[in-house]
Coordinates of C-alpha atoms in Angstrom, one line a residue:
M1 CA -16.7 7.6 -0.1
A2 CA -15.2 5.6 2.8
D3 CA -17.0 2.5 1.5
Q4 CA -15.3 2.7 -1.9
E5 CA -12.6 0.2 -2.5
K6 CA -9.1 1.6 -2.6
K7 CA -7.8 1.7 -6.2
I8 CA -5.0 -0.7 -7.0
I9 CA -1.9 1.0 -8.3
L10 CA 0.4 -0.8 -10.6
T11 CA 3.6 0.2 -12.4
R12 CA 3.7 -0.4 -16.2
E13 CA 6.0 -3.3 -15.5
G14 CA 3.6 -4.8 -12.9
F15 CA 0.6 -4.4 -15.3
A16 CA 2.5 -6.2 -18.1
K17 CA 3.5 -9.0 -15.6
L18 CA -0.1 -9.4 -14.5
E19 CA -1.3 -9.6 -18.2
K20 CA 1.2 -12.3 -18.8
E21 CA 0.1 -14.2 -15.7
L22 CA -3.6 -13.9 -16.8
E23 CA -2.7 -15.2 -20.3
Y24 CA -1.0 -18.2 -18.6
Y25 CA -4.0 -19.0 -16.4
T26 CA -6.5 -18.6 -19.3
S27 CA -4.5 -20.5 -21.9
V28 CA -2.5 -23.1 -20.0
R29 CA -4.0 -23.7 -16.5
R30 CA -7.6 -23.8 -17.7
N31 CA -6.7 -26.5 -20.3
E32 CA -4.6 -28.5 -17.7
I33 CA -7.5 -28.6 -15.2
A34 CA -10.0 -29.5 -17.9
E35 CA -7.8 -32.5 -18.8
Q36 CA -7.6 -33.5 -15.1
I37 CA -11.3 -33.4 -14.8
A38 CA -11.7 -35.5 -17.9
V39 CA -9.3 -38.1 -16.6
A40 CA -11.0 -38.1 -13.1
R41 CA -14.4 -38.7 -14.8
G42 CA -13.0 -41.9 -16.2
F43 CA -12.5 -43.3 -12.7
G44 CA -16.2 -43.9 -12.4
D45 CA -18.8 -42.9 -9.9
L46 CA -18.5 -39.1 -9.4
S47 CA -20.2 -39.2 -6.0
E48 CA -17.2 -41.0 -4.5
N49 CA -14.4 -39.7 -6.7
A50 CA -11.8 -37.8 -4.7
E51 CA -9.7 -37.0 -7.9
Y52 CA -12.8 -35.5 -9.6
D53 CA -13.7 -33.4 -6.5
E54 CA -10.1 -32.1 -6.1
A55 CA -9.9 -31.2 -9.8
K56 CA -13.3 -29.4 -9.6
N57 CA -12.0 -27.5 -6.5
E58 CA -8.8 -26.5 -8.3
Q59 CA -10.9 -25.4 -11.3
S60 CA -12.9 -23.1 -9.0
R61 CA -9.6 -21.7 -7.6
I62 CA -8.3 -21.1 -11.1
E63 CA -11.5 -19.4 -12.2
A64 CA -11.5 -17.2 -9.1
K65 CA -7.9 -16.2 -9.7
I66 CA -8.7 -15.3 -13.4
I67 CA -11.6 -13.2 -12.3
E68 CA -9.5 -11.4 -9.7
M69 CA -6.7 -10.7 -12.3
E70 CA -9.2 -9.5 -14.9
N71 CA -10.8 -7.1 -12.3
T72 CA -7.4 -5.8 -11.3
L73 CA -6.4 -5.1 -14.9
R74 CA -9.7 -3.5 -15.7
N75 CA -9.8 -1.2 -12.6
C76 CA -6.2 -0.4 -11.7
I77 CA -4.4 2.8 -12.0
V78 CA -1.2 2.4 -14.1
V79 CA 1.8 4.6 -13.2
E80 CA 3.5 5.2 -16.6
D81 CA 7.3 5.4 -16.7
N82 CA 7.1 9.0 -18.0
E83 CA 5.0 10.0 -15.0
V84 CA 7.8 9.0 -12.5
T85 CA 9.9 11.9 -11.4
T86 CA 13.2 11.8 -9.7
E87 CA 12.5 14.9 -7.6
I88 CA 10.0 13.4 -5.1
I89 CA 9.5 9.7 -4.1
G90 CA 6.5 8.0 -5.6
V91 CA 5.4 4.7 -7.1
G92 CA 7.9 3.5 -9.6
N93 CA 10.9 5.1 -8.0
T94 CA 14.0 3.3 -7.0
V95 CA 15.3 4.9 -3.8
K96 CA 18.7 4.6 -2.2
V97 CA 18.7 5.3 1.5
T98 CA 21.2 5.2 4.3
N99 CA 19.8 3.3 7.2
L100 CA 21.2 5.4 10.1
T101 CA 20.0 2.9 12.7
M102 CA 21.9 0.0 11.2
N103 CA 24.6 2.1 9.5
L104 CA 24.1 0.6 6.1
S105 CA 23.0 1.5 2.6
Q106 CA 19.8 0.0 1.2
T107 CA 18.0 0.4 -2.2
F108 CA 14.2 -0.1 -2.5
T109 CA 11.8 0.2 -5.5
I110 CA 8.4 1.6 -4.5
V111 CA 5.5 -0.3 -6.1
G112 CA 1.8 -0.8 -5.6
A113 CA 0.6 -3.3 -3.0
N114 CA 0.1 -6.1 -5.6
E115 CA 3.6 -5.9 -6.9
T116 CA 5.7 -6.4 -3.8
D117 CA 8.7 -8.7 -4.0
P118 CA 10.9 -8.6 -0.9
K119 CA 13.7 -10.6 -2.6
A120 CA 13.9 -8.0 -5.4
M121 CA 13.6 -5.2 -2.7
K122 CA 10.3 -4.1 -4.2
I123 CA 8.3 -2.7 -1.3
S124 CA 4.7 -1.5 -1.2
M125 CA 3.8 2.1 -1.0
D126 CA 1.6 1.1 1.8
S127 CA 4.3 -0.8 3.8
P128 CA 5.7 1.1 6.8
I129 CA 9.0 2.0 5.0
G130 CA 7.2 2.7 1.7
A131 CA 4.6 4.9 3.3
A132 CA 7.3 6.8 5.2
L133 CA 9.3 7.4 2.0
M134 CA 6.4 8.5 -0.2
G135 CA 6.7 12.2 -1.0
K136 CA 10.2 12.7 0.4
R137 CA 13.1 14.3 -1.4
V138 CA 16.9 13.6 -1.4
G139 CA 18.4 14.6 1.9
Q140 CA 15.3 14.2 3.9
T141 CA 15.3 11.8 6.9
V142 CA 12.4 9.7 8.1
S143 CA 11.7 7.6 11.2
V144 CA 9.9 4.3 10.5
D145 CA 8.2 2.1 13.1
I146 CA 8.5 -1.4 11.7
P147 CA 6.5 -4.5 12.8
A148 CA 9.5 -5.9 14.7
G149 CA 9.0 -3.2 17.2
T150 CA 12.1 -1.2 16.1
T151 CA 12.3 2.3 14.8
L152 CA 14.5 2.8 11.8
T153 CA 15.9 6.2 10.8
L154 CA 16.4 6.5 7.0
R155 CA 18.0 9.3 5.0
V156 CA 17.2 9.6 1.3
E157 CA 20.4 9.6 -0.7
E158 CA 19.2 9.1 -4.3
I159 CA 15.9 8.9 -6.3
S160 CA 15.8 7.3 -9.7
R161 CA 13.4 5.7 -12.1

């Protein structure tokens, strides 16, 4: 059981975003790289053709990315919007906390590891803050050791979808 890969968890929004990205890679990026390869072939001897080699390498990266996205979509667990409760913090929740260490209010959305977006305050359920908040309720306080070597104390103020 310990050898099994950890299941990837995605919100419905994250699943839809990944589907859209896969569509872009399969319909646009594949065609772009095929055109680059065709142009590079026109430069002559393929054994000494840097443009051709680079295009083929990029094609390999694109195909690997497509396979990775297909596997993720096929094997992930999707947290549906109607499965998200506002009683207890889980994936898909938006959580307002008071950072008692820094005396400020912060709002995070808890997402699966593949959906993190620090600019949008979307944090992974596996991150130090995300993991500490998982399963907590309004009014509860948690201490979080963050990589900077600091301990934060957070109080849960609000849980929403």
